[in-house]
PDB file of C-alpha atoms in Angstrom:
ATOM      1  CA  MET A   1      93.161  70.105 132.069  1.00  0.00           C
ATOM      2  CA  GLY A   2      92.270  70.254 128.302  1.00  0.00           C
ATOM      3  CA  THR A   3      94.761  68.712 125.705  1.00  0.00           C
ATOM      4  CA  ARG A   4      97.182  71.480 124.755  1.00  0.00           C
ATOM      5  CA  THR A   5      97.310  72.328 120.877  1.00  0.00           C
ATOM      6  CA  PRO A   6     100.133  73.086 118.784  1.00  0.00           C
ATOM      7  CA  ALA A   7      98.913  76.782 118.631  1.00  0.00           C
ATOM      8  CA  ASP A   8      99.582  76.494 122.760  1.00  0.00           C
ATOM      9  CA  THR A   9     102.874  75.145 122.654  1.00  0.00           C
ATOM     10  CA  LEU A  10     103.762  78.064 120.192  1.00  0.00           C
ATOM     11  CA  ARG A  11     102.288  80.841 122.147  1.00  0.00           C
ATOM     12  CA  SER A  12     104.773  79.656 124.917  1.00  0.00           C
ATOM     13  CA  ARG A  13     107.388  78.684 122.760  1.00  0.00           C
ATOM     14  CA  LEU A  14     107.381  82.890 121.524  1.00  0.00           C
ATOM     15  CA  ALA A  15     106.689  84.145 124.939  1.00  0.00           C
ATOM     16  CA  GLU A  16     110.282  81.876 126.126  1.00  0.00           C
ATOM     17  CA  GLN A  17     111.877  83.531 123.441  1.00  0.00           C
ATOM     18  CA  HIS A  18     110.689  87.187 124.370  1.00  0.00           C
ATOM     19  CA  ILE A  19     109.083  87.558 121.083  1.00  0.00           C
ATOM     20  CA  GLY A  20     106.151  89.811 120.196  1.00  0.00           C
ATOM     21  CA  VAL A  21     105.556  93.506 119.671  1.00  0.00           C
ATOM     22  CA  GLY A  22     107.394  94.946 116.633  1.00  0.00           C
ATOM     23  CA  ASP A  23     108.778  91.319 115.612  1.00  0.00           C
ATOM     24  CA  GLU A  24     107.770  89.582 112.427  1.00  0.00           C
ATOM     25  CA  VAL A  25     107.590  85.441 112.257  1.00  0.00           C
ATOM     26  CA  VAL A  26     107.825  83.815 108.968  1.00  0.00           C
ATOM     27  CA  VAL A  27     104.716  81.171 109.156  1.00  0.00           C
ATOM     28  CA  PRO A  28     104.167  78.447 106.176  1.00  0.00           C
ATOM     29  CA  ALA A  29     100.824  80.140 103.774  1.00  0.00           C
ATOM     30  CA  TYR A  30      99.571  76.737 103.793  1.00  0.00           C
ATOM     31  CA  CYS A  31      98.813  75.388 107.612  1.00  0.00           C
ATOM     32  CA  ASP A  32      96.000  75.507 110.099  1.00  0.00           C
ATOM     33  CA  GLY A  33      95.229  79.080 110.869  1.00  0.00           C
ATOM     34  CA  GLU A  34      95.867  78.833 114.645  1.00  0.00           C
ATOM     35  CA  ILE A  35      99.764  79.189 113.673  1.00  0.00           C
ATOM     36  CA  ALA A  36      99.287  82.614 112.800  1.00  0.00           C
ATOM     37  CA  ALA A  37      96.577  83.405 115.526  1.00  0.00           C
ATOM     38  CA  ALA A  38      99.231  81.974 117.619  1.00  0.00           C
ATOM     39  CA  VAL A  39     101.905  84.517 116.169  1.00  0.00           C
ATOM     40  CA  ARG A  40      99.400  87.676 116.336  1.00  0.00           C
ATOM     41  CA  ASP A  41      98.987  86.557 120.133  1.00  0.00           C
ATOM     42  CA  ALA A  42     101.967  87.257 120.893  1.00  0.00           C
ATOM     43  CA  GLY A  43     101.606  90.674 119.376  1.00  0.00           C
ATOM     44  CA  ALA A  44     104.141  89.960 116.300  1.00  0.00           C
ATOM     45  CA  LEU A  45     103.004  90.046 112.877  1.00  0.00           C
ATOM     46  CA  PRO A  46     103.258  86.734 111.049  1.00  0.00           C
ATOM     47  CA  VAL A  47     104.837  87.229 107.962  1.00  0.00           C
ATOM     48  CA  PHE A  48     103.842  84.625 104.988  1.00  0.00           C
ATOM     49  CA  ALA A  49     106.372  82.321 102.956  1.00  0.00           C
ATOM     50  CA  ASP A  50     105.110  79.700 100.128  1.00  0.00           C
ATOM     51  CA  ILE A  51     105.579  75.918 100.580  1.00  0.00           C
ATOM     52  CA  GLU A  52     107.757  73.114  98.683  1.00  0.00           C
ATOM     53  CA  PRO A  53     105.465  71.522  96.209  1.00  0.00           C
ATOM     54  CA  ALA A  54     106.250  68.194  96.894  1.00  0.00           C
ATOM     55  CA  SER A  55     106.445  67.921 100.916  1.00  0.00           C
ATOM     56  CA  LEU A  56     103.737  71.037 101.233  1.00  0.00           C
ATOM     57  CA  CYS A  57     106.266  72.164 103.774  1.00  0.00           C
ATOM     58  CA  LEU A  58     108.073  75.851 104.805  1.00  0.00           C
ATOM     59  CA  ASP A  59     110.574  76.295 101.446  1.00  0.00           C
ATOM     60  CA  PRO A  60     113.750  77.934 103.001  1.00  0.00           C
ATOM     61  CA  ALA A  61     114.175  79.809  99.262  1.00  0.00           C
ATOM     62  CA  SER A  62     110.790  81.573 100.567  1.00  0.00           C
ATOM     63  CA  VAL A  63     111.698  82.278 103.274  1.00  0.00           C
ATOM     64  CA  ALA A  64     114.882  83.778 102.803  1.00  0.00           C
ATOM     65  CA  ILE A  65     112.786  86.415 100.461  1.00  0.00           C
ATOM     66  CA  VAL A  66     110.280  87.455 102.901  1.00  0.00           C
ATOM     67  CA  LEU A  67     113.029  88.111 105.848  1.00  0.00           C
ATOM     68  CA  SER A  68     113.622  91.986 106.875  1.00  0.00           C
ATOM     69  CA  GLU A  69     115.396  93.318 109.493  1.00  0.00           C
ATOM     70  CA  ARG A  70     112.278  92.818 112.010  1.00  0.00           C
ATOM     71  CA  THR A  71     112.469  88.870 111.531  1.00  0.00           C
ATOM     72  CA  ALA A  72     113.026  87.407 114.703  1.00  0.00           C
ATOM     73  CA  ALA A  73     112.074  84.025 114.453  1.00  0.00           C
ATOM     74  CA  MET A  74     110.553  80.957 111.225  1.00  0.00           C
ATOM     75  CA  VAL A  75     108.076  78.717 112.549  1.00  0.00           C
ATOM     76  CA  PRO A  76     108.390  75.111 110.140  1.00  0.00           C
ATOM     77  CA  VAL A  77     105.354  73.206 110.900  1.00  0.00           C
ATOM     78  CA  HIS A  78     106.056  69.545 109.774  1.00  0.00           C
ATOM     79  CA  LEU A  79     102.697  69.547 107.963  1.00  0.00           C
ATOM     80  CA  PHE A  80     100.404  66.223 108.019  1.00  0.00           C
ATOM     81  CA  GLY A  81     103.375  64.586 109.089  1.00  0.00           C
ATOM     82  CA  HIS A  82     106.388  65.054 107.122  1.00  0.00           C
ATOM     83  CA  PRO A  83     109.062  67.273 108.187  1.00  0.00           C
ATOM     84  CA  ALA A  84     109.788  70.280 106.913  1.00  0.00           C
ATOM     85  CA  ASP A  85     113.576  70.860 105.640  1.00  0.00           C
ATOM     86  CA  MET A  86     115.166  71.706 109.118  1.00  0.00           C
ATOM     87  CA  VAL A  87     118.825  71.429 107.509  1.00  0.00           C
ATOM     88  CA  CYS A  88     118.101  74.233 105.195  1.00  0.00           C
ATOM     89  CA  LEU A  89     115.599  76.467 107.443  1.00  0.00           C
ATOM     90  CA  ARG A  90     118.548  76.081 111.068  1.00  0.00           C
ATOM     91  CA  ALA A  91     120.935  77.062 107.967  1.00  0.00           C
ATOM     92  CA  LEU A  92     119.265  80.030 107.069  1.00  0.00           C
ATOM     93  CA  ALA A  93     118.187  80.906 110.434  1.00  0.00           C
ATOM     94  CA  GLN A  94     121.949  80.604 111.675  1.00  0.00           C
ATOM     95  CA  GLN A  95     123.103  82.879 108.824  1.00  0.00           C
ATOM     96  CA  HIS A  96     119.820  85.220 110.077  1.00  0.00           C
ATOM     97  CA  GLY A  97     120.361  85.279 113.472  1.00  0.00           C
ATOM     98  CA  LEU A  98     116.926  84.116 113.922  1.00  0.00           C
ATOM     99  CA  LYS A  99     114.940  81.970 115.890  1.00  0.00           C
ATOM    100  CA  VAL A 100     113.620  78.523 114.823  1.00  0.00           C
ATOM    101  CA  ILE A 101     110.690  77.726 116.501  1.00  0.00           C
ATOM    102  CA  GLU A 102     109.097  74.120 116.360  1.00  0.00           C
ATOM    103  CA  PRO A 103     104.985  73.725 117.634  1.00  0.00           C
ATOM    104  CA  ASP A 104     104.132  70.692 118.865  1.00  0.00           C
ATOM    105  CA  SER A 105     102.213  68.375 116.207  1.00  0.00           C
ATOM    106  CA  GLY A 106      99.269  67.408 118.905  1.00  0.00           C
ATOM    107  CA  ALA A 107      98.805  64.200 120.639  1.00  0.00           C
ATOM    108  CA  ALA A 108     101.266  61.871 121.207  1.00  0.00           C
ATOM    109  CA  VAL A 109     100.790  58.553 119.311  1.00  0.00           C
ATOM    110  CA  SER A 110     102.594  55.531 119.995  1.00  0.00           C
ATOM    111  CA  SER A 111     105.456  53.713 117.649  1.00  0.00           C
ATOM    112  CA  VAL A 112     103.031  50.999 117.120  1.00  0.00           C
ATOM    113  CA  GLU A 113     100.069  53.095 115.824  1.00  0.00           C
ATOM    114  CA  VAL A 114     102.566  54.879 113.478  1.00  0.00           C
ATOM    115  CA  ALA A 115     103.918  51.667 112.086  1.00  0.00           C
ATOM    116  CA  ARG A 116     100.266  50.312 111.388  1.00  0.00           C
ATOM    117  CA  ARG A 117      99.857  54.235 109.565  1.00  0.00           C
ATOM    118  CA  ARG A 118     102.818  53.728 107.544  1.00  0.00           C
ATOM    119  CA  GLN A 119     101.502  49.975 106.303  1.00  0.00           C
ATOM    120  CA  HIS A 120      98.503  51.575 105.428  1.00  0.00           C
ATOM    121  CA  ALA A 121      99.965  54.234 103.648  1.00  0.00           C
ATOM    122  CA  GLU A 122     102.046  51.903 101.806  1.00  0.00           C
ATOM    123  CA  PHE A 123      98.921  50.142 100.845  1.00  0.00           C
ATOM    124  CA  LEU A 124      96.968  53.373  99.543  1.00  0.00           C
ATOM    125  CA  SER A 125     100.267  54.572  97.954  1.00  0.00           C
ATOM    126  CA  SER A 126     101.604  51.729  95.841  1.00  0.00           C
ATOM    127  CA  ARG A 127      97.912  51.220  94.613  1.00  0.00           C
ATOM    128  CA  LEU A 128      95.792  54.669  94.241  1.00  0.00           C
ATOM    129  CA  THR A 129      95.477  55.812  90.454  1.00  0.00           C
ATOM    130  CA  GLY A 130      94.255  59.502  89.373  1.00  0.00           C
ATOM    131  CA  VAL A 131      96.012  61.271  92.217  1.00  0.00           C
ATOM    132  CA  VAL A 132      99.140  62.205  93.623  1.00  0.00           C
ATOM    133  CA  VAL A 133      99.968  60.470  96.333  1.00  0.00           C
ATOM    134  CA  PRO A 134     102.136  62.112  99.413  1.00  0.00           C
ATOM    135  CA  PHE A 135     105.118  62.520  98.885  1.00  0.00           C
ATOM    136  CA  VAL A 136     108.233  61.289 101.151  1.00  0.00           C
ATOM    137  CA  ALA A 137     111.631  63.260 100.988  1.00  0.00           C
ATOM    138  CA  ALA A 138     114.391  60.640 101.014  1.00  0.00           C
ATOM    139  CA  GLY A 139     115.874  59.876 104.626  1.00  0.00           C
ATOM    140  CA  VAL A 140     112.568  61.228 105.603  1.00  0.00           C
ATOM    141  CA  ARG A 141     109.874  59.291 107.995  1.00  0.00           C
ATOM    142  CA  HIS A 142     106.549  60.250 107.347  1.00  0.00           C
ATOM    143  CA  VAL A 143     104.353  59.696 110.249  1.00  0.00           C
ATOM    144  CA  TYR A 144     100.722  60.374 108.270  1.00  0.00           C
ATOM    145  CA  GLU A 145      99.036  62.447 110.764  1.00  0.00           C
ATOM    146  CA  GLN A 146      96.602  62.426 107.821  1.00  0.00           C
ATOM    147  CA  TYR A 147      96.886  60.557 104.275  1.00  0.00           C
ATOM    148  CA  VAL A 148      96.647  64.136 101.629  1.00  0.00           C
ATOM    149  CA  VAL A 149      97.008  63.337  98.203  1.00  0.00           C
ATOM    150  CA  ARG A 150      96.568  66.151  95.077  1.00  0.00           C
ATOM    151  CA  VAL A 151      93.472  65.666  92.660  1.00  0.00           C
ATOM    152  CA  PRO A 152      95.178  66.936  89.600  1.00  0.00           C
ATOM    153  CA  GLY A 153      93.181  68.698  86.552  1.00  0.00           C
ATOM    154  CA  ASN A 154      91.593  72.337  86.593  1.00  0.00           C
ATOM    155  CA  GLY A 155      92.343  72.763  90.415  1.00  0.00           C
ATOM    156  CA  ARG A 156      89.668  73.357  93.080  1.00  0.00           C
ATOM    157  CA  PRO A 157      86.599  72.755  90.757  1.00  0.00           C
ATOM    158  CA  ASP A 158      88.237  69.180  89.953  1.00  0.00           C
ATOM    159  CA  ARG A 159      88.920  68.576  93.315  1.00  0.00           C
ATOM    160  CA  ASP A 160      86.183  69.541  95.302  1.00  0.00           C
ATOM    161  CA  ALA A 161      83.926  67.218  92.636  1.00  0.00           C
ATOM    162  CA  PHE A 162      86.060  64.500  93.102  1.00  0.00           C
ATOM    163  CA  LYS A 163      85.839  64.606  97.041  1.00  0.00           C
ATOM    164  CA  GLN A 164      81.910  64.861  96.499  1.00  0.00           C
ATOM    165  CA  ALA A 165      82.038  61.881  94.324  1.00  0.00           C
ATOM    166  CA  LEU A 166      84.051  60.122  97.051  1.00  0.00           C
ATOM    167  CA  ARG A 167      82.116  61.083 100.034  1.00  0.00           C
ATOM    168  CA  ALA A 168      78.527  59.430  97.298  1.00  0.00           C
ATOM    169  CA  ARG A 169      80.308  56.275  97.302  1.00  0.00           C
ATOM    170  CA  GLY A 170      81.068  56.424 101.452  1.00  0.00           C
ATOM    171  CA  VAL A 171      84.543  57.681 101.705  1.00  0.00           C
ATOM    172  CA  GLU A 172      84.826  60.709 104.542  1.00  0.00           C
ATOM    173  CA  CYS A 173      87.469  62.648 102.506  1.00  0.00           C
ATOM    174  CA  ARG A 174      87.852  66.457 103.279  1.00  0.00           C
ATOM    175  CA  VAL A 175      89.970  69.504 102.305  1.00  0.00           C
ATOM    176  CA  PRO A 176      92.584  69.867 104.547  1.00  0.00           C
ATOM    177  CA  VAL A 177      93.505  73.563 103.982  1.00  0.00           C
ATOM    178  CA  ARG A 178      90.762  75.671 101.799  1.00  0.00           C
ATOM    179  CA  THR A 179      92.315  78.743 101.519  1.00  0.00           C
ATOM    180  CA  PRO A 180      96.209  80.320 102.474  1.00  0.00           C
ATOM    181  CA  LEU A 181      96.346  81.722 105.264  1.00  0.00           C
ATOM    182  CA  HIS A 182      97.628  85.157 103.064  1.00  0.00           C
ATOM    183  CA  ARG A 183      94.023  84.889 101.817  1.00  0.00           C
ATOM    184  CA  LEU A 184      91.939  84.686 104.591  1.00  0.00           C
ATOM    185  CA  PRO A 185      89.887  87.839 105.614  1.00  0.00           C
ATOM    186  CA  GLU A 186      91.745  88.621 108.958  1.00  0.00           C
ATOM    187  CA  PHE A 187      95.168  87.897 107.726  1.00  0.00           C
ATOM    188  CA  ARG A 188      95.076  88.966 104.522  1.00  0.00           C
ATOM    189  CA  THR A 189      98.541  90.141 102.716  1.00  0.00           C
ATOM    190  CA  ASP A 190      98.902  91.031  98.850  1.00  0.00           C
ATOM    191  CA  VAL A 191     101.732  88.704  98.056  1.00  0.00           C
ATOM    192  CA  TRP A 192     101.383  85.992  95.133  1.00  0.00           C
ATOM    193  CA  LEU A 193     102.548  82.335  96.809  1.00  0.00           C
ATOM    194  CA  PRO A 194     101.755  80.099  93.780  1.00  0.00           C
ATOM    195  CA  GLU A 195     102.819  76.557  95.730  1.00  0.00           C
ATOM    196  CA  ALA A 196     100.274  77.405  98.622  1.00  0.00           C
ATOM    197  CA  GLU A 197      96.881  78.705  96.406  1.00  0.00           C
ATOM    198  CA  ARG A 198      97.854  75.303  94.188  1.00  0.00           C
ATOM    199  CA  ALA A 199      98.121  73.092  97.395  1.00  0.00           C
ATOM    200  CA  ALA A 200      95.038  75.248  98.478  1.00  0.00           C
ATOM    201  CA  GLY A 201      92.980  74.017  95.440  1.00  0.00           C
ATOM    202  CA  GLU A 202      94.465  70.095  94.351  1.00  0.00           C
ATOM    203  CA  CYS A 203      94.987  68.406  97.822  1.00  0.00           C
ATOM    204  CA  LEU A 204      91.757  66.356  99.342  1.00  0.00           C
ATOM    205  CA  ALA A 205      92.940  64.030 103.071  1.00  0.00           C
ATOM    206  CA  LEU A 206      91.537  60.904 102.570  1.00  0.00           C
ATOM    207  CA  PRO A 207      90.936  58.549 105.738  1.00  0.00           C
ATOM    208  CA  LEU A 208      93.820  57.060 107.277  1.00  0.00           C
ATOM    209  CA  ASP A 209      93.457  55.715 110.499  1.00  0.00           C
ATOM    210  CA  ALA A 210      95.788  52.994 112.744  1.00  0.00           C
ATOM    211  CA  ALA A 211      92.584  50.923 113.031  1.00  0.00           C
ATOM    212  CA  MET A 212      91.412  50.430 109.528  1.00  0.00           C
ATOM    213  CA  SER A 213      91.402  46.737 107.865  1.00  0.00           C
ATOM    214  CA  ARG A 214      92.712  45.930 104.964  1.00  0.00           C
ATOM    215  CA  ARG A 215      88.956  46.109 103.099  1.00  0.00           C
ATOM    216  CA  GLU A 216      88.144  49.742 104.657  1.00  0.00           C
ATOM    217  CA  LEU A 217      91.453  50.522 102.412  1.00  0.00           C
ATOM    218  CA  GLN A 218      90.837  48.775  99.115  1.00  0.00           C
ATOM    219  CA  ARG A 219      87.529  50.728  99.250  1.00  0.00           C
ATOM    220  CA  ILE A 220      89.171  53.673  99.508  1.00  0.00           C
ATOM    221  CA  VAL A 221      91.454  51.989  96.260  1.00  0.00           C
ATOM    222  CA  SER A 222      88.278  50.865  94.566  1.00  0.00           C
ATOM    223  CA  ALA A 223      86.139  54.249  94.633  1.00  0.00           C
ATOM    224  CA  CYS A 224      89.366  56.401  94.059  1.00  0.00           C
ATOM    225  CA  ASN A 225      90.547  54.493  90.938  1.00  0.00           C
ATOM    226  CA  ALA A 226      86.352  54.313  89.623  1.00  0.00           C
ATOM    227  CA  LEU A 227      86.925  57.958  89.625  1.00  0.00           C
ATOM    228  CA  GLY A 228      90.145  58.236  87.099  1.00  0.00           C
ATOM    229  CA  GLY A 229      87.947  58.868  84.460  1.00  0.00           C
ATOM    230  CA  LEU A 230      87.336  62.413  85.459  1.00  0.00           C
ATOM    231  CA  LEU A 231      90.546  63.940  85.810  1.00  0.00           C
ATOM    232  CA  VAL A 232      92.757  65.410  83.102  1.00  0.00           C
ATOM    233  CA  GLU A 233      96.481  64.685  83.573  1.00  0.00           C
ATOM    234  CA  PRO A 234      98.272  67.652  84.439  1.00  0.00           C
ATOM    235  CA  ALA A 235     100.745  68.469  81.426  1.00  0.00           C
ATOM    236  CA  CYS A 236     104.448  67.428  81.503  1.00  0.00           C
TER     237      CYS A 236
END
């Protein structure tokens, strides 16, 4: 039997809550398209909300704006290992009588591996320049499923040029979410969600694995910092 994905779990939980045809389910516009597809597979309509610029997770204020009489649930995706603001989202759900359905993050990871990832992330975050390192909210334990930085400058052109330059130096980085869900052909919606748009143009996932050596981490730092001159720092 194959490993269940977060989308598989979401489909099951939507069915358990009897959410389907005629219902709307709020999902973040910046995440894996399989989440919105799972909502659609249940017969419900995915409605896209914006993200918080720091955590990259579902923004409660944006959720409040897109609610309607047909809204039945919200799906807070804990993106890249940073949890969404569940206190505010649950309070909003309670106020409007909505379900909060959290998809599983995926494969189970041992506490030892999470600890190693955190150590590696701290090493990178304390040494990287020229990129905006991952945000960690007070009191939050980031598990770093991915180590996602922002490349400042002129959005997508600078980020993609930075990615290609890193790859040329042997750093296997990648763009985690290239297009916000509301801009994909299968989900296209005429809404403006500026933080999701900006994240799609600026974010880049650097390699991070529990088994990485200090030498490998330093190689990432050296490659990134050597490219700092290619970037334009955003205006304050």
